[in-house]
Amino acid sequence: MLDSKTPLVEMTDISISFGGIHAVERASVDLYPGEVVGLLGHNGAGKSTLIKILSGAYKRDTGIIRINGEEATINNPRDAKAYGIETIYQTLAVADNVDAAANLFLGRELTTPIGTLDDAAMESKAREVMGRLNPNFRRFKEPVKALSGGQRQSVAIARAILFNARILIMDEPTAALGPQETAQVGDLIKQLKSEGIGIFLISHDIHDVFDLADRLVVMKNGKVVGTARTEDVTKDEVLGMIIVGKVPARAIPGPGALSE
Ligand SMILES: Nc1ncnc2c1ncn2[C@@H]1O[C@H](COP(=O)(O)OP(=O)(O)OP(=O)(O)O)[C@@H](O)[C@H]1O
Ligand SMILES: [Mg+2]
């Protein structure tokens, strides 16, 4: 039976190599409903590669993925979507020249019984989902290129959750945004969390995730250095994990932990 003790996602002993490079080596991470897990590490640490295995963009060499406690077969992005896994990348993947509703339904448009586009239904659903995420949003009739970065990101997030995503992967979602827009995305994340959606929040900057994440996973050279509840560690301790791989007392060491 499903309960809050069953992880939404359990990735165990995941490895993948490209040529001779171990991009990810024996990495294990998990995610619970309504939880934000921050995935941290320097450039090239293996963060994006690990989550691309979950989103179906890459196929792992070894390891097991469980979704809601059951072993999952994820060989491509379509498989991942069928498990309720959606991904938001740093490059805002929105179509600039059409409005919010058109973006939400891009490639999965609603049609009327006679086969024409059901614009009224799409706009009404867009207003409902955007209203949940960003109640102040009013600019439904404008092409999204006219929107602010934060508003555009809320369109991308609405698109991801429209089809009932339970697991959201956000890879550097604020990389292209200013401080005010970054704060807006933070509010969106809190809203999604309150709806029970689990979120992997990836960043190479601790400041982006420290205030939002319930737990932190640090990677270095393709390996997990350690996992900690955010409330159990200081920013300096997390920096120590990122930079030298030193794991503080209240964190759980992984295969990449510095051995003394
Ligand atoms: N398709 C690929 N082919 C070859 N090597 C790859 C491929 N994808 C990733 N790598 C390598 O795997 C390693 C991990 O890269 P990855 O993109 O996962 O790092 P990251 O932690 O997301 O870094 P960043 O913070 O820069 O986004 C790097 O050495 C990278 O060059
Ligand atoms: Mg990356």
mmCIF file of C-alpha atoms and ligand atoms in Angstrom:
data_model
loop_
_atom_site.group_PDB
_atom_site.id
_atom_site.type_symbol
_atom_site.label_atom_id
_atom_site.label_comp_id
_atom_site.label_asym_id
_atom_site.label_seq_id
_atom_site.Cartn_x
_atom_site.Cartn_y
_atom_site.Cartn_z
ATOM 1 C CA MET A 1 0.000 0.000 0.000
ATOM 2 C CA LEU A 2 1.080 3.558 -0.651
ATOM 3 C CA ASP A 3 1.743 5.790 2.322
ATOM 4 C CA SER A 4 4.066 8.638 3.155
ATOM 5 C CA LYS A 5 6.729 6.084 4.117
ATOM 6 C CA THR A 6 6.873 4.689 0.573
ATOM 7 C CA PRO A 7 9.329 6.731 -1.473
ATOM 8 C CA LEU A 8 8.001 8.170 -4.725
ATOM 9 C CA VAL A 9 11.433 7.476 -6.183
ATOM 10 C CA GLU A 10 14.250 5.183 -5.120
ATOM 11 C CA MET A 11 17.309 5.086 -7.347
ATOM 12 C CA THR A 12 19.783 2.499 -6.110
ATOM 13 C CA ASP A 13 23.404 1.919 -7.181
ATOM 14 C CA ILE A 14 22.994 3.736 -10.494
ATOM 15 C CA SER A 15 26.013 3.837 -12.813
ATOM 16 C CA ILE A 16 26.590 5.102 -16.346
ATOM 17 C CA SER A 17 29.789 5.624 -18.351
ATOM 18 C CA PHE A 18 30.411 7.551 -21.543
ATOM 19 C CA GLY A 19 33.438 6.018 -23.221
ATOM 20 C CA GLY A 20 35.870 5.693 -20.342
ATOM 21 C CA ILE A 21 34.265 8.385 -18.164
ATOM 22 C CA HIS A 22 32.242 7.254 -15.145
ATOM 23 C CA ALA A 23 29.715 10.098 -15.295
ATOM 24 C CA VAL A 24 27.688 8.501 -12.464
ATOM 25 C CA GLU A 25 29.004 5.718 -10.270
ATOM 26 C CA ARG A 26 26.935 3.705 -7.745
ATOM 27 C CA ALA A 27 24.667 6.660 -6.949
ATOM 28 C CA SER A 28 21.642 6.170 -4.696
ATOM 29 C CA VAL A 29 18.993 8.822 -4.042
ATOM 30 C CA ASP A 30 15.364 8.781 -2.945
ATOM 31 C CA LEU A 31 12.421 11.182 -2.833
ATOM 32 C CA TYR A 32 9.214 11.197 -0.773
ATOM 33 C CA PRO A 33 5.804 12.779 -1.506
ATOM 34 C CA GLY A 34 5.780 16.507 -0.782
ATOM 35 C CA GLU A 35 9.540 16.545 -0.370
ATOM 36 C CA VAL A 36 12.141 18.753 -2.024
ATOM 37 C CA VAL A 37 15.524 17.062 -2.401
ATOM 38 C CA GLY A 38 18.351 19.380 -3.450
ATOM 39 C CA LEU A 39 20.999 17.764 -5.643
ATOM 40 C CA LEU A 40 24.244 19.702 -5.312
ATOM 41 C CA GLY A 41 27.776 19.484 -6.686
ATOM 42 C CA HIS A 42 30.322 21.248 -8.858
ATOM 43 C CA ASN A 43 30.095 21.460 -12.646
ATOM 44 C CA GLY A 44 30.533 17.981 -14.069
ATOM 45 C CA ALA A 45 29.686 16.205 -10.774
ATOM 46 C CA GLY A 46 27.080 14.040 -12.516
ATOM 47 C CA LYS A 47 23.857 15.720 -11.308
ATOM 48 C CA SER A 48 22.210 16.190 -14.700
ATOM 49 C CA THR A 49 23.309 12.765 -15.885
ATOM 50 C CA LEU A 50 21.771 11.087 -12.824
ATOM 51 C CA ILE A 51 18.423 12.804 -13.276
ATOM 52 C CA LYS A 52 18.465 12.236 -17.035
ATOM 53 C CA ILE A 53 18.446 8.534 -16.192
ATOM 54 C CA LEU A 54 15.259 9.127 -14.172
ATOM 55 C CA SER A 55 13.677 11.222 -16.948
ATOM 56 C CA GLY A 56 14.494 8.574 -19.560
ATOM 57 C CA ALA A 57 16.951 10.711 -21.547
ATOM 58 C CA TYR A 58 19.818 8.281 -20.762
ATOM 59 C CA LYS A 59 19.711 4.562 -20.121
ATOM 60 C CA ARG A 60 21.688 3.438 -17.063
ATOM 61 C CA ASP A 61 24.374 0.751 -17.284
ATOM 62 C CA THR A 62 23.507 -0.688 -13.868
ATOM 63 C CA GLY A 63 21.219 0.009 -10.912
ATOM 64 C CA ILE A 64 17.546 -0.166 -9.995
ATOM 65 C CA ILE A 65 14.812 2.468 -10.130
ATOM 66 C CA ARG A 66 11.696 2.006 -8.013
ATOM 67 C CA ILE A 67 8.639 4.238 -8.328
ATOM 68 C CA ASN A 68 6.100 4.041 -5.478
ATOM 69 C CA GLY A 69 7.974 0.996 -4.176
ATOM 70 C CA GLU A 70 7.861 -0.992 -7.403
ATOM 71 C CA GLU A 71 10.662 -1.602 -9.850
ATOM 72 C CA ALA A 72 10.221 0.640 -12.887
ATOM 73 C CA THR A 73 11.268 0.226 -16.494
ATOM 74 C CA ILE A 74 12.399 3.605 -17.791
ATOM 75 C CA ASN A 75 14.018 3.387 -21.206
ATOM 76 C CA ASN A 76 12.865 6.655 -22.754
ATOM 77 C CA PRO A 77 11.099 9.926 -21.854
ATOM 78 C CA ARG A 78 7.701 8.441 -22.693
ATOM 79 C CA ASP A 79 8.195 5.715 -20.071
ATOM 80 C CA ALA A 80 9.143 8.369 -17.498
ATOM 81 C CA LYS A 81 6.045 10.467 -18.239
ATOM 82 C CA ALA A 82 3.876 7.370 -17.819
ATOM 83 C CA TYR A 83 5.248 7.133 -14.251
ATOM 84 C CA GLY A 84 4.306 10.802 -13.641
ATOM 85 C CA ILE A 85 7.872 12.081 -13.984
ATOM 86 C CA GLU A 86 8.263 15.499 -15.632
ATOM 87 C CA THR A 87 11.397 17.569 -16.147
ATOM 88 C CA ILE A 88 12.008 21.310 -16.273
ATOM 89 C CA TYR A 89 15.361 22.368 -17.681
ATOM 90 C CA GLN A 90 17.337 25.548 -17.113
ATOM 91 C CA THR A 91 16.738 26.610 -20.682
ATOM 92 C CA LEU A 92 13.130 27.667 -20.508
ATOM 93 C CA ALA A 93 11.465 25.237 -22.843
ATOM 94 C CA VAL A 94 8.519 27.368 -23.905
ATOM 95 C CA ALA A 95 7.323 28.321 -27.382
ATOM 96 C CA ASP A 96 7.769 32.089 -27.590
ATOM 97 C CA ASN A 97 5.229 33.064 -30.191
ATOM 98 C CA VAL A 98 2.103 31.520 -28.718
ATOM 99 C CA ASP A 99 0.184 32.217 -25.494
ATOM 100 C CA ALA A 100 0.240 30.367 -22.166
ATOM 101 C CA ALA A 101 -2.648 28.013 -22.988
ATOM 102 C CA ALA A 102 -1.069 27.010 -26.306
ATOM 103 C CA ASN A 103 2.202 26.304 -24.487
ATOM 104 C CA LEU A 104 0.512 24.144 -21.879
ATOM 105 C CA PHE A 105 -1.087 21.940 -24.510
ATOM 106 C CA LEU A 106 1.713 21.960 -27.090
ATOM 107 C CA GLY A 107 1.778 18.514 -28.699
ATOM 108 C CA ARG A 108 -1.160 17.301 -26.590
ATOM 109 C CA GLU A 109 -3.898 19.695 -27.754
ATOM 110 C CA LEU A 110 -7.526 19.230 -26.712
ATOM 111 C CA THR A 111 -9.975 18.825 -29.575
ATOM 112 C CA THR A 112 -13.737 19.112 -29.959
ATOM 113 C CA PRO A 113 -15.928 16.124 -30.964
ATOM 114 C CA ILE A 114 -15.657 17.272 -34.605
ATOM 115 C CA GLY A 115 -11.844 17.331 -34.436
ATOM 116 C CA THR A 116 -11.119 21.063 -34.311
ATOM 117 C CA LEU A 117 -8.927 22.612 -31.598
ATOM 118 C CA ASP A 118 -10.942 23.226 -28.427
ATOM 119 C CA ASP A 119 -9.471 26.626 -27.567
ATOM 120 C CA ALA A 120 -12.110 27.383 -24.936
ATOM 121 C CA ALA A 121 -11.400 24.157 -23.038
ATOM 122 C CA MET A 122 -7.641 24.695 -23.232
ATOM 123 C CA GLU A 123 -7.888 28.281 -22.021
ATOM 124 C CA SER A 124 -10.168 27.315 -19.167
ATOM 125 C CA LYS A 125 -7.826 24.504 -18.047
ATOM 126 C CA ALA A 126 -4.827 26.840 -18.431
ATOM 127 C CA ARG A 127 -6.530 29.410 -16.176
ATOM 128 C CA GLU A 128 -7.255 26.726 -13.590
ATOM 129 C CA VAL A 129 -3.704 25.342 -13.447
ATOM 130 C CA MET A 130 -1.968 28.718 -13.692
ATOM 131 C CA GLY A 131 -4.359 30.077 -11.052
ATOM 132 C CA ARG A 132 -3.225 27.359 -8.657
ATOM 133 C CA LEU A 133 0.436 28.105 -9.264
ATOM 134 C CA ASN A 134 0.499 31.828 -9.769
ATOM 135 C CA PRO A 135 -2.825 33.497 -8.801
ATOM 136 C CA ASN A 136 -1.616 36.926 -9.958
ATOM 137 C CA PHE A 137 -1.040 35.772 -13.524
ATOM 138 C CA ARG A 138 -3.405 37.568 -15.917
ATOM 139 C CA ARG A 139 -1.577 37.606 -19.239
ATOM 140 C CA PHE A 140 -3.310 34.639 -20.875
ATOM 141 C CA LYS A 141 -3.767 36.246 -24.295
ATOM 142 C CA GLU A 142 -0.172 37.330 -24.881
ATOM 143 C CA PRO A 143 2.628 35.376 -26.530
ATOM 144 C CA VAL A 144 4.929 34.090 -23.794
ATOM 145 C CA LYS A 145 7.894 36.037 -25.211
ATOM 146 C CA ALA A 146 6.220 39.125 -23.695
ATOM 147 C CA LEU A 147 6.302 37.588 -20.196
ATOM 148 C CA SER A 148 8.951 37.950 -17.483
ATOM 149 C CA GLY A 149 11.369 35.083 -16.862
ATOM 150 C CA GLY A 150 9.499 34.093 -13.711
ATOM 151 C CA GLN A 151 6.156 34.110 -15.499
ATOM 152 C CA ARG A 152 7.631 32.046 -18.322
ATOM 153 C CA GLN A 153 8.973 29.570 -15.807
ATOM 154 C CA SER A 154 5.502 29.297 -14.228
ATOM 155 C CA VAL A 155 4.124 28.445 -17.691
ATOM 156 C CA ALA A 156 6.785 25.718 -18.050
ATOM 157 C CA ILE A 157 5.932 24.338 -14.592
ATOM 158 C CA ALA A 158 2.177 24.456 -15.289
ATOM 159 C CA ARG A 159 2.823 22.500 -18.473
ATOM 160 C CA ALA A 160 4.727 19.892 -16.496
ATOM 161 C CA ILE A 161 2.042 19.376 -13.843
ATOM 162 C CA LEU A 162 -0.955 19.676 -16.167
ATOM 163 C CA PHE A 163 -0.917 15.967 -16.888
ATOM 164 C CA ASN A 164 -0.692 14.948 -13.238
ATOM 165 C CA ALA A 165 3.050 14.798 -12.626
ATOM 166 C CA ARG A 166 3.843 13.432 -9.164
ATOM 167 C CA ILE A 167 7.594 13.692 -9.562
ATOM 168 C CA LEU A 168 9.157 16.885 -10.827
ATOM 169 C CA ILE A 169 12.796 17.255 -11.802
ATOM 170 C CA MET A 170 14.021 20.855 -11.934
ATOM 171 C CA ASP A 171 17.530 21.159 -13.360
ATOM 172 C CA GLU A 172 18.852 24.628 -12.486
ATOM 173 C CA PRO A 173 15.358 26.150 -12.891
ATOM 174 C CA THR A 174 16.487 29.649 -11.926
ATOM 175 C CA ALA A 175 19.780 29.795 -13.873
ATOM 176 C CA ALA A 176 18.320 32.221 -16.416
ATOM 177 C CA LEU A 177 16.392 34.342 -13.861
ATOM 178 C CA GLY A 178 16.987 37.452 -11.748
ATOM 179 C CA PRO A 179 16.567 37.562 -7.931
ATOM 180 C CA GLN A 180 12.897 38.558 -7.930
ATOM 181 C CA GLU A 181 11.978 35.903 -10.486
ATOM 182 C CA THR A 182 14.012 33.327 -8.575
ATOM 183 C CA ALA A 183 11.927 34.114 -5.492
ATOM 184 C CA GLN A 184 8.794 33.597 -7.585
ATOM 185 C CA VAL A 185 9.978 30.135 -8.625
ATOM 186 C CA GLY A 186 10.642 29.435 -4.928
ATOM 187 C CA ASP A 187 6.958 30.201 -4.234
ATOM 188 C CA LEU A 188 5.938 27.851 -7.051
ATOM 189 C CA ILE A 189 8.050 25.084 -5.534
ATOM 190 C CA LYS A 190 6.384 25.558 -2.120
ATOM 191 C CA GLN A 191 2.966 25.342 -3.776
ATOM 192 C CA LEU A 192 3.837 22.114 -5.620
ATOM 193 C CA LYS A 193 5.237 20.644 -2.399
ATOM 194 C CA SER A 194 1.990 21.404 -0.558
ATOM 195 C CA GLU A 195 0.171 19.401 -3.239
ATOM 196 C CA GLY A 196 2.297 16.346 -2.427
ATOM 197 C CA ILE A 197 4.487 16.525 -5.518
ATOM 198 C CA GLY A 198 8.075 15.364 -4.933
ATOM 199 C CA ILE A 199 10.776 17.573 -6.417
ATOM 200 C CA PHE A 200 14.415 17.002 -7.271
ATOM 201 C CA LEU A 201 15.933 20.485 -7.332
ATOM 202 C CA ILE A 202 19.334 20.535 -9.010
ATOM 203 C CA SER A 203 21.895 23.289 -8.667
ATOM 204 C CA HIS A 204 25.614 23.908 -8.434
ATOM 205 C CA ASP A 205 24.860 26.814 -6.070
ATOM 206 C CA ILE A 206 23.948 25.967 -2.484
ATOM 207 C CA HIS A 207 22.123 29.288 -2.040
ATOM 208 C CA ASP A 208 19.569 28.269 -4.669
ATOM 209 C CA VAL A 209 18.453 25.218 -2.733
ATOM 210 C CA PHE A 210 19.289 25.589 0.965
ATOM 211 C CA ASP A 211 16.076 27.409 1.925
ATOM 212 C CA LEU A 212 13.812 25.188 -0.202
ATOM 213 C CA ALA A 213 15.174 21.668 0.214
ATOM 214 C CA ASP A 214 14.132 19.243 2.969
ATOM 215 C CA ARG A 215 17.159 17.090 2.245
ATOM 216 C CA LEU A 216 20.397 17.628 0.360
ATOM 217 C CA VAL A 217 22.380 15.147 -1.705
ATOM 218 C CA VAL A 218 25.910 16.166 -2.680
ATOM 219 C CA MET A 219 27.693 14.635 -5.690
ATOM 220 C CA LYS A 220 31.360 14.820 -6.650
ATOM 221 C CA ASN A 221 33.137 13.055 -9.544
ATOM 222 C CA GLY A 222 30.004 11.032 -10.348
ATOM 223 C CA LYS A 223 29.571 9.707 -6.805
ATOM 224 C CA VAL A 224 27.277 10.642 -3.944
ATOM 225 C CA VAL A 225 29.395 12.231 -1.195
ATOM 226 C CA GLY A 226 26.593 12.281 1.349
ATOM 227 C CA THR A 227 22.937 12.924 2.116
ATOM 228 C CA ALA A 228 21.664 15.129 4.928
ATOM 229 C CA ARG A 229 18.498 16.669 6.247
ATOM 230 C CA THR A 230 18.901 20.383 5.589
ATOM 231 C CA GLU A 231 18.096 21.229 9.224
ATOM 232 C CA ASP A 232 20.969 19.007 10.399
ATOM 233 C CA VAL A 233 23.760 20.817 8.521
ATOM 234 C CA THR A 234 25.166 24.315 8.070
ATOM 235 C CA LYS A 235 25.918 25.914 4.722
ATOM 236 C CA ASP A 236 29.626 25.667 5.511
ATOM 237 C CA GLU A 237 29.337 21.948 6.157
ATOM 238 C CA VAL A 238 27.538 21.491 2.832
ATOM 239 C CA LEU A 239 30.262 23.493 1.087
ATOM 240 C CA GLY A 240 32.781 21.131 2.687
ATOM 241 C CA MET A 241 30.927 18.203 1.147
ATOM 242 C CA ILE A 242 30.808 19.889 -2.275
ATOM 243 C CA ILE A 243 34.438 21.024 -2.347
ATOM 244 C CA VAL A 244 36.448 18.310 -0.568
ATOM 245 C CA GLY A 245 33.898 15.552 0.011
ATOM 246 C CA LYS A 246 34.037 15.848 3.809
ATOM 247 C CA VAL A 247 30.826 14.518 5.378
ATOM 248 C CA PRO A 248 29.583 16.118 8.639
ATOM 249 C CA ALA A 249 28.575 13.914 11.584
ATOM 250 C CA ARG A 250 24.812 14.109 11.060
ATOM 251 C CA ALA A 251 24.918 13.346 7.328
ATOM 252 C CA ILE A 252 24.875 9.859 5.809
ATOM 253 C CA PRO A 253 28.084 9.206 3.866
ATOM 254 C CA GLY A 254 27.923 7.819 0.307
ATOM 255 C CA PRO A 255 30.518 6.048 -1.867
ATOM 256 C CA GLY A 256 32.116 9.418 -2.748
ATOM 257 C CA ALA A 257 32.785 10.464 0.874
ATOM 258 C CA LEU A 258 36.336 11.486 1.711
ATOM 259 C CA SER A 259 37.926 8.662 3.672
ATOM 260 C CA GLU A 260 40.302 9.722 6.424
HETATM 261 N N1 LIG B 1 26.332 12.615 -23.432
HETATM 262 C C1 LIG B 1 27.541 12.634 -22.844
HETATM 263 N N2 LIG B 1 28.640 12.161 -23.468
HETATM 264 C C2 LIG B 1 29.847 12.159 -22.870
HETATM 265 N N3 LIG B 1 30.070 12.620 -21.622
HETATM 266 C C3 LIG B 1 29.040 13.108 -20.952
HETATM 267 C C4 LIG B 1 27.712 13.141 -21.499
HETATM 268 N N4 LIG B 1 26.868 13.685 -20.589
HETATM 269 C C5 LIG B 1 27.620 13.984 -19.514
HETATM 270 N N5 LIG B 1 28.922 13.636 -19.721
HETATM 271 C C6 LIG B 1 30.021 13.783 -18.754
HETATM 272 O O1 LIG B 1 29.556 13.293 -17.521
HETATM 273 C C7 LIG B 1 30.059 14.088 -16.451
HETATM 274 C C8 LIG B 1 28.920 14.608 -15.613
HETATM 275 O O2 LIG B 1 28.203 15.608 -16.337
HETATM 276 P P1 LIG B 1 26.842 16.257 -15.833
HETATM 277 O O3 LIG B 1 26.294 17.066 -16.949
HETATM 278 O O4 LIG B 1 25.989 15.207 -15.275
HETATM 279 O O5 LIG B 1 27.345 17.208 -14.670
HETATM 280 P P2 LIG B 1 26.524 18.237 -13.767
HETATM 281 O O6 LIG B 1 26.780 17.869 -12.365
HETATM 282 O O7 LIG B 1 25.125 18.313 -14.224
HETATM 283 O O8 LIG B 1 27.278 19.612 -14.069
HETATM 284 P P3 LIG B 1 26.713 21.138 -14.272
HETATM 285 O O9 LIG B 1 26.651 21.749 -12.909
HETATM 286 O O10 LIG B 1 27.780 21.754 -15.116
HETATM 287 O O11 LIG B 1 25.400 21.069 -14.965
HETATM 288 C C9 LIG B 1 30.906 15.167 -17.080
HETATM 289 O O12 LIG B 1 32.254 14.735 -17.069
HETATM 290 C C10 LIG B 1 30.376 15.232 -18.495
HETATM 291 O O13 LIG B 1 31.355 15.686 -19.387
HETATM 292 MG MG MG B 2 23.931 19.867 -15.040
#
